[in-house]
Short mmCIF file of C-alpha atoms in Angstrom, two decimals:
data_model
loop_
_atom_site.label_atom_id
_atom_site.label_comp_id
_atom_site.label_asym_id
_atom_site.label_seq_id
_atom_site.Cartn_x
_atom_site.Cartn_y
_atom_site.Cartn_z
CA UNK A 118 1.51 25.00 2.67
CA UNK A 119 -0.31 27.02 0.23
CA UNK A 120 -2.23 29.86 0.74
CA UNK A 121 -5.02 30.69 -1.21
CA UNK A 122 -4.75 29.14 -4.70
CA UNK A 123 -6.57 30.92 -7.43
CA UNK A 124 -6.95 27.50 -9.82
CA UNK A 125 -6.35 23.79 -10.41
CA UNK A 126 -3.04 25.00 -12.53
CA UNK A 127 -1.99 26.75 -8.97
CA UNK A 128 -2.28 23.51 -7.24
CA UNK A 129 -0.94 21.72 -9.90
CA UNK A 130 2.17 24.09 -9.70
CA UNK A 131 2.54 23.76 -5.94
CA UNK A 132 1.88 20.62 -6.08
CA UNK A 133 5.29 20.12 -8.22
CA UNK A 134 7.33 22.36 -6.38
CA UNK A 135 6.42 20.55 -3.61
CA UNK A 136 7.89 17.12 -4.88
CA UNK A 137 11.32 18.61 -4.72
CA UNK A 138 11.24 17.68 -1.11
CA UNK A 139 11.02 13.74 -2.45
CA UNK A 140 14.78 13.40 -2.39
CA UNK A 141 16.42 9.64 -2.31
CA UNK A 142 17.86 11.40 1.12
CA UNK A 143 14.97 12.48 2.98
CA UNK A 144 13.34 8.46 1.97
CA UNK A 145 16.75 7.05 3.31
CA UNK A 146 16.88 9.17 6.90
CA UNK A 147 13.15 8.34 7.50
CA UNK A 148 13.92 5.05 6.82
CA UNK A 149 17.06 5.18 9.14
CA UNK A 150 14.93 6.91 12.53
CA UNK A 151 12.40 4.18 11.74
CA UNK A 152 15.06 0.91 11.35
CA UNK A 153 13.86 0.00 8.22
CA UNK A 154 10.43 -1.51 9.34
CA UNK A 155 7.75 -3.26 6.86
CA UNK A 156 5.33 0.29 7.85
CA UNK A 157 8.39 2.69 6.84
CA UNK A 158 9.60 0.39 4.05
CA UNK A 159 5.68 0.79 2.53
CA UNK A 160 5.34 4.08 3.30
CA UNK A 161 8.86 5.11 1.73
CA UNK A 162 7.57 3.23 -1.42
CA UNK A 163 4.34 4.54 -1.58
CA UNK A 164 5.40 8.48 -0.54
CA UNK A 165 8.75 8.74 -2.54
CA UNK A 166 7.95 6.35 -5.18
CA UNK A 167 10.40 3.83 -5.56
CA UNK A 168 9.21 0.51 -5.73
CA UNK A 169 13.08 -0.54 -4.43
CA UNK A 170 11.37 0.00 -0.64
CA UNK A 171 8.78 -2.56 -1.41
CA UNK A 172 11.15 -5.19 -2.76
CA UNK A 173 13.05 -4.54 0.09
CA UNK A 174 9.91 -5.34 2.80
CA UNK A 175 9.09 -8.49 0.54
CA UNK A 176 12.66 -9.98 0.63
CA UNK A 177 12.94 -8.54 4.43
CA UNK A 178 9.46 -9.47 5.75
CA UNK A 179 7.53 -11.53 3.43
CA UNK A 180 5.53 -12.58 6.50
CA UNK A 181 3.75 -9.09 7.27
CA UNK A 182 0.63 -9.34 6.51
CA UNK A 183 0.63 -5.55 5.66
CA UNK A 184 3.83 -6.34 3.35
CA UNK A 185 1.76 -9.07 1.51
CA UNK A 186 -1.44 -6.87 1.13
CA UNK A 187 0.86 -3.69 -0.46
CA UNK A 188 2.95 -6.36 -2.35
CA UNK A 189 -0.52 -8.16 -3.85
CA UNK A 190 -1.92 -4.60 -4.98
CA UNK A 191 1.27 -2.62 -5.30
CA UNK A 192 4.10 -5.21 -6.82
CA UNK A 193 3.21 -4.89 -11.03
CA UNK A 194 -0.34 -6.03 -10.86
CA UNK A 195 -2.25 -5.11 -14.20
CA UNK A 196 -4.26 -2.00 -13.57
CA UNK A 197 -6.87 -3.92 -15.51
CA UNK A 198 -9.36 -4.78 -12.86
CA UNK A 199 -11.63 -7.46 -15.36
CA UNK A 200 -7.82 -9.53 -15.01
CA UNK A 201 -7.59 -11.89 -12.28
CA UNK A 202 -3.70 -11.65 -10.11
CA UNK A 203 -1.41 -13.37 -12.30
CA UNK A 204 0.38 -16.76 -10.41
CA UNK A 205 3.30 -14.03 -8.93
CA UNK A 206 1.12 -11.89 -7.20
CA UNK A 207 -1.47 -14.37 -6.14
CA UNK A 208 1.49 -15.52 -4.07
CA UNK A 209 1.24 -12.61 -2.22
CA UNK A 210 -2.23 -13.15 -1.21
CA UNK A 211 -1.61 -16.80 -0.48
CA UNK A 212 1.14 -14.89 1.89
CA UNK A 213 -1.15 -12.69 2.85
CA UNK A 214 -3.83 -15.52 4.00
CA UNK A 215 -0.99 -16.87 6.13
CA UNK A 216 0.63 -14.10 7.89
CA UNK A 217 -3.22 -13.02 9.23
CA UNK A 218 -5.10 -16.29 9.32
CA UNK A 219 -8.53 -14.39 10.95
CA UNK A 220 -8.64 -12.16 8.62
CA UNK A 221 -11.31 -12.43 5.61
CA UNK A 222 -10.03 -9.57 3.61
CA UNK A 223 -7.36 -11.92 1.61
CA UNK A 224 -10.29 -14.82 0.82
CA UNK A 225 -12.54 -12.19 -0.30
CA UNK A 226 -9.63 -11.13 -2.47
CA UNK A 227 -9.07 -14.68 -4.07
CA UNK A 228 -12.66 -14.90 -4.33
CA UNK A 229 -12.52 -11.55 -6.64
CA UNK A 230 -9.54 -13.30 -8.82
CA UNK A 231 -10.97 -16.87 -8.83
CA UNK A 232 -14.61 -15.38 -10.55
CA UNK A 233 -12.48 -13.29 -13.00
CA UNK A 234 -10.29 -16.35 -14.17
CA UNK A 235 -14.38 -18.42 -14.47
CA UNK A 236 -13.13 -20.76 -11.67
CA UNK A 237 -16.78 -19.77 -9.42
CA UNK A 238 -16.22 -23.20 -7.44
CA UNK A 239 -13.08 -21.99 -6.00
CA UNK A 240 -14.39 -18.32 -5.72
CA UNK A 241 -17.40 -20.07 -3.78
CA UNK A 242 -14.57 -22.04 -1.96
CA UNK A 243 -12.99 -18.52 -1.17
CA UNK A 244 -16.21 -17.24 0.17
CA UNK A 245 -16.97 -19.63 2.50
CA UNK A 246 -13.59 -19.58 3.97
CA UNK A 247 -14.01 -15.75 4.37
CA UNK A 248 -17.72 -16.20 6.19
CA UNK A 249 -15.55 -18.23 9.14
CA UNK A 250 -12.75 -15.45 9.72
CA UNK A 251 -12.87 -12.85 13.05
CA UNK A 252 -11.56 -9.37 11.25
CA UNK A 253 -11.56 -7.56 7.74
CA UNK A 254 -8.44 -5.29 7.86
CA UNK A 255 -7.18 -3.70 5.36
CA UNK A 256 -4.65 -1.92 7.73
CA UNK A 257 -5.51 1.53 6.26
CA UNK A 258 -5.31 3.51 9.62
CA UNK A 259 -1.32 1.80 10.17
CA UNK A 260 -0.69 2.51 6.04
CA UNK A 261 -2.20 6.29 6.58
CA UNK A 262 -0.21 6.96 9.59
CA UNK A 263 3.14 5.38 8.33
CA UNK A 264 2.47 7.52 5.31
CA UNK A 265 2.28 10.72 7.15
CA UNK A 266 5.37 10.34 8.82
CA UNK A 267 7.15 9.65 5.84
CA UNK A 268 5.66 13.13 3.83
CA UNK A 269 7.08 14.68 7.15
CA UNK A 270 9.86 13.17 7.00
CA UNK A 271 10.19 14.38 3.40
CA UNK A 272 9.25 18.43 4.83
CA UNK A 273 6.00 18.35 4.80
CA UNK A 274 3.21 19.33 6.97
CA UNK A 275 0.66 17.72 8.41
CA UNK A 276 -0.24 15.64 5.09
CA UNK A 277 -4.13 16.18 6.41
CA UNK A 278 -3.95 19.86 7.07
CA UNK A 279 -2.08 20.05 3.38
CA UNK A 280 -5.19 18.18 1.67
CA UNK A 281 -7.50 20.23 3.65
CA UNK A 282 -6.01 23.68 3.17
CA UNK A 283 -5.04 23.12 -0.48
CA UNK A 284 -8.57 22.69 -1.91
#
């Protein structure tokens, strides 16, 4: 962890030092303590940046709803957000809607995509379903921990305390 850095290049510097530690054999061992789950297979992707981990928990577990969330946002979605989910990755919220039926997060989502595409009747549709649903999880708290195990996993610190004490 870095001690007192004097400027943004500093951090920068660290910072890429640092992602030495992202080896393809840290990912694979803290994928191996935590048998491949759809939390470690997320996290891997996310933390050591291969997108091979997410493929892996769509093929593996395409009925996690936390798999169909990452694989909606995370899977080659257009970083344009005025472009509504192309057919592909709408799946994935149609997957998503399924694997955690009381859950208005994914309607709320189609509604989003539906108004972008001009279809408001089905983004209306969308709505309404959401107004009937129990929960709105995003499962941020089960993606933040899985993530911090896998940056320890990968030799680092507490991936809070890092933040923290590097700005």
């Amino acid at each position: 962890q870095p001690a007192a850095l004097a400027s943004i290049e500093d951090l920068q510097a660290h910072l890429e030092s640092e992602r030495q530690k992202l080896t393809p054999e840290r990912a694979e061992a803290y994928l191996h303590d935590n048998h491949r789950n759809p939390a470690s297979l997320l996290a891997a992707s996310r933390v050591f940046g291969d997108k091979a981990y997410l493929r892996e928990a769509m093929a593996k577990y395409p009925n996690d709803p936390r798999v169909a969330f990452d694989a909606y946002f995370l899977s080659g979605r257009p970083r344009d957000p005025t472009n509504p989910a192309p057919p592909e990755i709408r799946h994935w919220l149609e997957q998503f809607k399924q694997s955690d039926p009381d859950n208005a997060l994914p309607y709320y989502l189609a509604a989003r995509d539906d108004f972008k595409a001009g279809r408001a009747d089905l983004a209306l549709q969308e709505l309404q379903a959401a107004s009937g649903k129990t929960t709105f999880n995003s499962y941020l708290l089960d993606s933040l921990q899985s993530t911090e195990e896998a940056y320890r996993a990968a030799g680092y610190g507490s991936l809070f305390a890092y933040c923290v004490e590097a700005l």
